[in-house]
Short mmCIF file of C-alpha atoms (C1' of nucleotides) in Angstrom, two decimals:
data_model
loop_
_atom_site.label_atom_id
_atom_site.label_comp_id
_atom_site.label_asym_id
_atom_site.label_seq_id
_atom_site.Cartn_x
_atom_site.Cartn_y
_atom_site.Cartn_z
CA MET W 1 -1.82 -78.72 168.03
CA LEU W 2 -3.17 -76.44 170.67
CA SER W 3 -2.79 -72.74 170.03
CA LYS W 4 -0.59 -70.63 172.28
CA LYS W 5 -3.77 -68.99 173.45
CA THR W 6 -5.12 -72.27 174.76
CA ARG W 7 -1.80 -73.20 176.33
CA TYR W 8 -1.46 -69.85 178.04
CA ALA W 9 -5.03 -70.09 179.29
CA ILE W 10 -4.45 -73.47 180.88
CA LYS W 11 -1.19 -72.33 182.47
CA ALA W 12 -2.85 -69.22 183.87
CA LEU W 13 -5.70 -71.25 185.33
CA VAL W 14 -3.24 -73.60 186.98
CA VAL W 15 -1.44 -70.67 188.58
CA LEU W 16 -4.73 -69.18 189.69
CA GLY W 17 -5.81 -72.59 190.92
CA LYS W 18 -2.81 -72.76 193.22
CA ASN W 19 -3.76 -69.31 194.44
CA PHE W 20 -7.43 -70.19 194.98
CA GLY W 21 -8.82 -68.68 198.18
CA GLU W 22 -6.08 -66.05 198.39
CA ALA W 23 -6.12 -62.42 197.29
CA PRO W 24 -6.48 -61.84 193.53
CA MET W 25 -3.36 -62.15 191.42
CA GLN W 26 -2.10 -59.56 188.95
CA ILE W 27 -1.78 -60.19 185.22
CA SER W 28 1.83 -59.00 185.30
CA LYS W 29 2.68 -61.48 188.02
CA ILE W 30 1.20 -64.39 186.05
CA ALA W 31 2.79 -63.16 182.84
CA SER W 32 6.28 -62.93 184.26
CA ASP W 33 6.04 -66.17 186.27
CA GLU W 34 4.85 -68.15 183.27
CA HIS W 35 6.76 -66.32 180.53
CA ILE W 36 3.63 -65.21 178.74
CA PRO W 37 3.47 -61.88 176.85
CA LYS W 38 1.49 -59.63 179.17
CA LYS W 39 -0.72 -57.92 176.61
CA PHE W 40 -1.66 -61.24 175.09
CA LEU W 41 -2.46 -62.68 178.47
CA GLU W 42 -4.71 -59.69 179.23
CA GLN W 43 -6.98 -60.66 176.37
CA ILE W 44 -7.05 -64.28 177.33
CA LEU W 45 -7.92 -63.63 180.96
CA LEU W 46 -10.62 -61.24 179.84
CA ASP W 47 -12.14 -63.99 177.73
CA LEU W 48 -12.04 -66.41 180.63
CA ARG W 49 -13.64 -63.79 182.83
CA ASN W 50 -16.40 -63.12 180.32
CA ALA W 51 -16.99 -66.85 180.18
CA GLY W 52 -17.56 -66.84 183.93
CA LEU W 53 -14.47 -68.77 184.98
CA LEU W 54 -12.66 -65.83 186.56
CA TYR W 55 -13.57 -62.77 188.56
CA SER W 56 -11.54 -59.60 188.29
CA LYS W 57 -10.91 -56.63 190.50
CA LYS W 58 -9.73 -53.31 189.16
CA GLY W 59 -7.47 -50.78 190.81
CA ALA W 60 -4.60 -51.06 193.24
CA GLY W 61 -4.56 -54.49 194.88
CA GLY W 62 -6.76 -55.83 192.10
CA GLY W 63 -6.19 -58.80 189.85
CA TYR W 64 -7.78 -62.07 188.82
CA GLY W 65 -9.04 -65.10 190.70
CA LEU W 66 -10.98 -68.29 190.03
CA VAL W 67 -14.73 -68.09 190.56
CA LYS W 68 -15.03 -71.83 191.18
CA ASP W 69 -12.93 -74.40 192.90
CA PRO W 70 -10.17 -75.67 190.56
CA ALA W 71 -11.64 -79.15 190.96
CA GLU W 72 -14.70 -77.95 189.08
CA ILE W 73 -12.93 -76.53 186.07
CA PHE W 74 -12.10 -79.08 183.38
CA VAL W 75 -9.40 -78.86 180.76
CA VAL W 76 -11.87 -79.49 177.96
CA GLN W 77 -13.72 -76.29 178.89
CA VAL W 78 -10.58 -74.28 178.43
CA LEU W 79 -9.96 -75.73 174.99
CA ARG W 80 -13.44 -74.85 173.91
CA LEU W 81 -13.42 -71.35 175.34
CA THR W 82 -10.18 -70.53 173.61
CA GLY W 83 -11.35 -71.80 170.26
CA GLY W 84 -9.53 -75.09 170.10
CA PRO W 85 -11.75 -77.90 168.85
CA VAL W 86 -11.05 -81.25 170.47
CA ALA W 87 -11.72 -83.20 167.28
CA LEU W 88 -9.22 -83.69 164.50
CA LEU W 89 -11.89 -83.48 161.81
CA PRO W 90 -14.62 -80.81 161.62
CA CYS W 91 -17.22 -83.47 160.90
CA VAL W 92 -16.70 -85.19 164.25
CA SER W 93 -16.57 -82.05 166.35
CA LEU W 94 -19.37 -81.61 168.86
CA ASN W 95 -18.92 -77.90 169.42
CA PHE W 96 -17.32 -76.82 166.16
CA TYR W 97 -19.09 -79.12 163.74
CA GLN W 98 -18.73 -78.49 160.03
CA LYS W 99 -19.45 -80.72 157.09
CA CYS W 100 -16.34 -81.93 155.27
CA ASP W 101 -16.88 -80.43 151.84
CA GLU W 102 -15.03 -83.21 150.06
CA CYS W 103 -17.03 -85.95 151.79
CA SER W 104 -19.97 -87.39 149.87
CA ASN W 105 -21.59 -89.42 152.65
CA GLU W 106 -20.77 -88.68 156.24
CA ALA W 107 -22.78 -91.58 157.63
CA THR W 108 -20.68 -94.17 155.82
CA CYS W 109 -17.26 -92.49 155.91
CA GLY W 110 -14.65 -94.84 157.37
CA VAL W 111 -12.17 -92.03 157.95
CA ARG W 112 -14.73 -90.16 159.97
CA ASP W 113 -15.44 -93.27 162.00
CA VAL W 114 -11.79 -93.60 162.99
CA PHE W 115 -11.49 -89.99 164.03
CA LEU W 116 -14.71 -90.25 165.94
CA GLU W 117 -13.02 -92.90 168.04
CA VAL W 118 -10.01 -90.62 168.52
CA ARG W 119 -12.23 -87.75 169.55
CA ASN W 120 -14.04 -89.89 172.10
CA ALA W 121 -10.80 -91.05 173.67
CA THR W 122 -9.46 -87.50 173.86
CA LEU W 123 -12.69 -86.11 175.15
CA LYS W 124 -12.85 -88.69 177.91
CA ILE W 125 -9.47 -87.66 179.26
CA LEU W 126 -9.92 -83.93 178.90
CA SER W 127 -13.39 -83.86 180.38
CA GLU W 128 -12.33 -85.91 183.38
CA THR W 129 -9.22 -83.88 184.11
CA SER W 130 -9.70 -80.73 186.19
CA ILE W 131 -7.32 -77.89 186.92
CA ALA W 132 -6.96 -79.39 190.39
CA ASP W 133 -5.88 -82.67 188.79
CA VAL W 134 -3.24 -80.87 186.76
CA ILE W 135 -1.89 -79.31 189.95
CA ARG W 136 -1.96 -82.67 191.70
CA ARG W 137 -0.05 -84.33 188.87
CA GLU W 138 2.56 -81.63 189.04
CA GLY W 139 3.06 -82.48 192.71
CA LEU W 140 3.46 -86.16 191.89
CA LEU W 141 5.96 -85.44 189.17
CA ILE W 142 8.01 -83.26 191.50
CA GLU W 143 8.08 -86.04 194.10
CA ASN W 144 9.25 -88.55 191.52
CA THR W 145 11.92 -86.20 190.25
CA GLU W 146 13.29 -85.58 193.72
CA VAL W 147 13.66 -89.27 194.57
CA MET O 1 -7.36 -80.28 163.36
CA LEU O 2 -5.93 -82.24 160.50
CA SER O 3 -4.90 -80.23 157.47
CA LYS O 4 -6.67 -80.72 154.15
CA LYS O 5 -3.43 -82.21 152.92
CA THR O 6 -3.59 -84.96 155.51
CA ARG O 7 -7.28 -85.57 154.91
CA TYR O 8 -6.82 -85.77 151.15
CA ALA O 9 -3.89 -88.12 151.61
CA ILE O 10 -5.91 -90.52 153.74
CA LYS O 11 -8.85 -90.41 151.33
CA ALA O 12 -6.57 -91.09 148.38
CA LEU O 13 -4.94 -94.03 150.13
CA VAL O 14 -8.34 -95.48 150.91
CA VAL O 15 -9.33 -95.26 147.27
CA LEU O 16 -6.04 -96.79 146.19
CA GLY O 17 -6.47 -99.43 148.86
CA LYS O 18 -9.77 -100.51 147.33
CA ASN O 19 -7.98 -100.65 144.01
CA PHE O 20 -5.03 -102.66 145.35
CA GLY O 21 -3.91 -105.38 142.95
CA GLU O 22 -5.57 -103.73 139.97
CA ALA O 23 -4.05 -101.48 137.31
CA PRO O 24 -2.72 -98.12 138.54
CA MET O 25 -5.26 -95.35 139.02
CA GLN O 26 -5.00 -91.86 137.56
CA ILE O 27 -4.74 -88.71 139.66
CA SER O 28 -7.65 -87.16 137.80
CA LYS O 29 -9.86 -90.15 138.57
CA ILE O 30 -9.08 -89.95 142.29
CA ALA O 31 -9.44 -86.17 142.29
CA SER O 32 -12.86 -86.18 140.69
CA ASP O 33 -14.17 -89.15 142.68
CA GLU O 34 -13.12 -87.63 146.00
CA HIS O 35 -13.68 -83.95 145.18
CA ILE O 36 -10.04 -83.03 145.68
CA PRO O 37 -8.36 -80.26 143.63
CA LYS O 38 -6.27 -82.15 141.12
CA LYS O 39 -3.13 -80.05 141.24
CA PHE O 40 -3.07 -80.20 145.01
CA LEU O 41 -3.54 -83.94 144.95
CA GLU O 42 -0.62 -84.28 142.53
CA GLN O 43 1.73 -82.86 145.13
CA ILE O 44 0.34 -85.03 147.87
CA LEU O 45 0.61 -88.25 145.92
CA LEU O 46 4.13 -87.32 144.92
CA ASP O 47 5.04 -86.94 148.58
CA LEU O 48 3.52 -90.31 149.38
CA ARG O 49 5.40 -91.83 146.51
CA ASN O 50 8.71 -90.31 147.63
CA ALA O 51 8.00 -91.72 151.05
CA GLY O 52 7.75 -95.18 149.53
CA LEU O 53 4.04 -95.75 150.07
CA LEU O 54 3.04 -95.48 146.43
CA TYR O 55 4.50 -96.45 143.09
CA SER O 56 3.79 -94.43 140.01
CA LYS O 57 3.75 -95.11 136.34
CA LYS O 58 4.09 -92.36 133.77
CA GLY O 59 2.54 -92.15 130.35
CA ALA O 60 -0.67 -93.49 128.90
CA GLY O 61 -2.23 -96.10 131.13
CA GLY O 62 -0.11 -94.86 134.02
CA GLY O 63 -1.16 -93.72 137.44
CA TYR O 64 -0.61 -94.51 141.08
CA GLY O 65 -0.89 -97.64 143.17
CA LEU O 66 -0.08 -98.84 146.67
CA VAL O 67 3.31 -100.48 147.08
CA LYS O 68 2.19 -102.46 150.12
CA ASP O 69 -0.99 -104.17 151.15
CA PRO O 70 -3.47 -101.68 152.66
CA ALA O 71 -3.38 -103.76 155.85
CA GLU O 72 0.24 -102.71 156.30
CA ILE O 73 -0.27 -98.97 155.98
CA PHE O 74 -1.34 -97.26 159.20
CA VAL O 75 -3.18 -94.00 159.56
CA VAL O 76 -0.52 -92.59 161.88
CA GLN O 77 2.06 -92.88 159.09
CA VAL O 78 -0.05 -90.71 156.84
CA LEU O 79 -0.40 -88.01 159.49
CA ARG O 80 3.34 -87.91 159.97
CA LEU O 81 4.19 -87.91 156.28
CA THR O 82 1.84 -85.04 155.60
CA GLY O 83 3.20 -82.95 158.43
CA GLY O 84 0.46 -83.40 160.98
CA PRO O 85 1.84 -84.08 164.47
CA VAL O 86 -0.28 -86.44 166.51
CA ALA O 87 0.37 -84.61 169.77
CA LEU O 88 -1.50 -81.52 170.89
CA LEU O 89 1.61 -79.99 172.46
CA PRO O 90 5.04 -79.83 170.80
CA CYS O 91 6.71 -81.00 173.99
CA VAL O 92 4.91 -84.38 173.91
CA SER O 93 5.39 -85.02 170.22
CA LEU O 94 7.56 -87.99 169.33
CA ASN O 95 8.29 -87.01 165.76
CA PHE O 96 7.88 -83.25 165.90
CA TYR O 97 9.26 -82.55 169.35
CA GLN O 98 9.95 -78.98 170.37
CA LYS O 99 10.51 -77.47 173.75
CA CYS O 100 7.63 -75.27 174.95
CA ASP O 101 9.39 -71.94 175.25
CA GLU O 102 7.15 -70.75 178.06
CA CYS O 103 7.70 -73.91 180.12
CA SER O 104 10.33 -73.75 182.84
CA ASN O 105 10.52 -77.44 183.73
CA GLU O 106 9.23 -80.03 181.34
CA ALA O 107 9.81 -82.93 183.68
CA THR O 108 7.41 -81.58 186.28
CA CYS O 109 4.81 -79.91 184.05
CA GLY O 110 1.32 -81.11 184.91
CA VAL O 111 -0.15 -79.79 181.68
CA ARG O 112 2.39 -81.74 179.69
CA ASP O 113 1.54 -84.85 181.67
CA VAL O 114 -2.14 -84.62 180.73
CA PHE O 115 -1.42 -84.13 177.07
CA LEU O 116 1.03 -86.98 177.15
CA GLU O 117 -1.87 -89.17 178.18
CA VAL O 118 -3.97 -87.76 175.34
CA ARG O 119 -1.20 -88.37 172.85
CA ASN O 120 -0.80 -91.97 173.98
CA ALA O 121 -4.50 -92.65 173.60
CA THR O 122 -4.58 -91.09 170.15
CA LEU O 123 -1.42 -92.81 169.06
CA LYS O 124 -2.74 -96.18 170.11
CA ILE O 125 -5.79 -95.85 167.90
CA LEU O 126 -4.04 -94.36 164.89
CA SER O 127 -1.14 -96.79 164.94
CA GLU O 128 -3.43 -99.77 165.18
CA THR O 129 -5.76 -98.64 162.42
CA SER O 130 -4.69 -99.49 158.89
CA ILE O 131 -6.06 -98.31 155.57
CA ALA O 132 -7.62 -101.78 155.26
CA ASP O 133 -9.39 -101.18 158.58
CA VAL O 134 -10.77 -97.88 157.32
CA ILE O 135 -12.15 -99.66 154.27
CA ARG O 136 -13.61 -102.42 156.45
CA ARG O 137 -15.31 -99.89 158.72
CA GLU O 138 -16.83 -98.21 155.72
CA GLY O 139 -18.35 -101.55 154.75
CA LEU O 140 -19.81 -102.02 158.21
CA LEU O 141 -21.27 -98.53 158.22
CA ILE O 142 -22.89 -99.10 154.85
CA GLU O 143 -24.47 -102.34 156.13
CA ASN O 144 -25.84 -100.59 159.18
CA THR O 145 -27.20 -97.76 157.10
CA GLU O 146 -29.01 -100.09 154.73
CA VAL O 147 -30.75 -102.01 157.49
"C1'" DT N 1 8.13 -91.50 114.84
"C1'" DA N 2 4.93 -88.23 116.39
"C1'" DC N 3 1.38 -87.30 119.47
"C1'" DA N 4 -1.30 -87.68 123.47
"C1'" DA N 5 -1.61 -89.34 128.13
"C1'" DA N 6 0.09 -89.11 132.44
"C1'" DG N 7 3.26 -88.11 136.15
"C1'" DT N 8 7.37 -84.64 137.94
"C1'" DA N 9 9.10 -80.50 139.78
"C1'" DT N 10 9.31 -75.96 141.32
"C1'" DA N 11 7.52 -71.55 142.03
"C1'" DT N 12 4.21 -68.52 143.46
"C1'" DA N 13 -0.15 -66.36 144.80
"C1'" DG N 14 -4.00 -65.72 147.80
"C1'" DA N 15 -6.40 -66.50 151.94
"C1'" DT N 16 -6.69 -67.40 156.60
"C1'" DT N 17 -5.15 -67.78 161.17
"C1'" DT N 18 -2.17 -66.85 164.91
"C1'" DA N 19 0.50 -64.23 167.87
"C1'" DG N 20 1.54 -60.27 169.58
"C1'" DT N 21 1.45 -54.97 170.08
"C1'" DA N 22 -0.52 -50.31 170.76
"C1'" DG N 23 -3.05 -46.99 172.90
"C1'" DA N 24 -6.63 -44.79 175.08
"C1'" DC N 25 -10.03 -45.61 178.73
"C1'" DT N 26 -12.15 -46.92 183.47
"C1'" DT N 27 -12.11 -48.19 188.22
"C1'" DT N 28 -10.16 -48.45 192.73
"C1'" DT N 29 -7.20 -47.66 196.62
"C1'" DA N 30 -4.13 -45.04 199.47
"C1'" DT K 1 -5.33 -36.96 193.10
"C1'" DA K 2 -1.92 -40.04 191.53
"C1'" DA K 3 -0.69 -44.64 190.81
"C1'" DA K 4 -2.14 -49.32 190.20
"C1'" DA K 5 -4.60 -52.42 187.76
"C1'" DG K 6 -8.04 -54.20 184.60
"C1'" DT K 7 -11.00 -53.11 179.89
"C1'" DC K 8 -11.70 -52.59 175.16
"C1'" DT K 9 -10.85 -52.14 170.34
"C1'" DA K 10 -8.00 -51.94 166.61
"C1'" DC K 11 -4.17 -53.15 164.18
"C1'" DT K 12 0.02 -55.42 162.26
"C1'" DA K 13 3.40 -58.86 161.29
"C1'" DA K 14 4.40 -63.44 160.52
"C1'" DA K 15 3.36 -67.99 159.57
"C1'" DT K 16 0.84 -71.50 157.47
"C1'" DC K 17 -2.35 -73.53 154.47
"C1'" DT K 18 -4.59 -74.20 150.18
"C1'" DA K 19 -4.49 -73.94 145.69
"C1'" DT K 20 -2.85 -72.73 141.03
"C1'" DA K 21 0.52 -72.07 137.20
"C1'" DT K 22 3.95 -73.44 134.19
"C1'" DA K 23 7.27 -75.97 132.08
"C1'" DC K 24 9.19 -80.55 131.81
"C1'" DT K 25 9.84 -85.84 131.33
"C1'" DT K 26 8.39 -90.43 130.36
"C1'" DT K 27 5.65 -93.90 128.08
"C1'" DG K 28 2.40 -96.18 125.07
"C1'" DT K 29 0.35 -96.53 120.66
"C1'" DA K 30 -1.47 -95.22 116.03
#
DNA sequence: TACAAAGTATATAGATTTAGTAGACTTTTA
DNA sequence: TAAAAGTCTACTAAATCTATATACTTTGTA
């Protein structure tokens, strides 16, 4: 399961993606629109800023905005920045690798092999899906709902 | 990430799968072979037994064994029995569904749509892979390692 | 029939992680 | 110069996970 942190981060980036090119958006606006605790969101946005995804502007009229086009930010990046490994086992994680302490031989572990396949499938989707894609899908879903 | 409980459960089923058709196997044997804390494993095997996957025999010469052929036990079942949802978001989980409390409209949520795709990909693999497959893969990996 | 082997059942402790809150500080604009 | 808005660090409360403890029941066999 994704952590709330990761979920909030994705949601915030989607909102900011829709706002791309406009004036920066305030934390409180994002927080209330998306029902995210404001103080928690502050920390998350700060992390995303420190990672270079967002710019920020202090003072009256300040706020946050995307540094890059939403089409160039991929969901997998957000997972990784907010600490969520993509893999279901530490021993198949690219960015959060850890040896399974109960496993005697990683190279011949059938369980690992299965979850390697799962990781690859997940990774493919999440590294091909950008924030812009998420926004686009939302549009398609709304169309389908209206019909 | 899968919990240790889930990982231990899969490992134990693989061991019992290799032993299928033979005399029941003792908890302590499985625990020491697979480096799993014995007392913890006891609880896990009990759960799997209560779920109908394992039979048990008390007393001297007792132990645990698979009720069904390892080809008929699928990895996804183990995840679910040991409390690990397959989905990365509660709102796309089939067996552990929960509404995302921050989400205003599930039907048109783009984030949900992406993670629905991820869940489907994961589910496909895990529901097509049996304990027998895990054992088979292990064999293939060993061959490749030896060459 | 008594004893040892082995599983059953429930409770609880300890550690870790997650989620959220608090508060004091800095920068910017009007 | 006051209000708006982000920055930074620390802390706490709750949940979950991992593991251990203890007492009990069943079964085989000497």
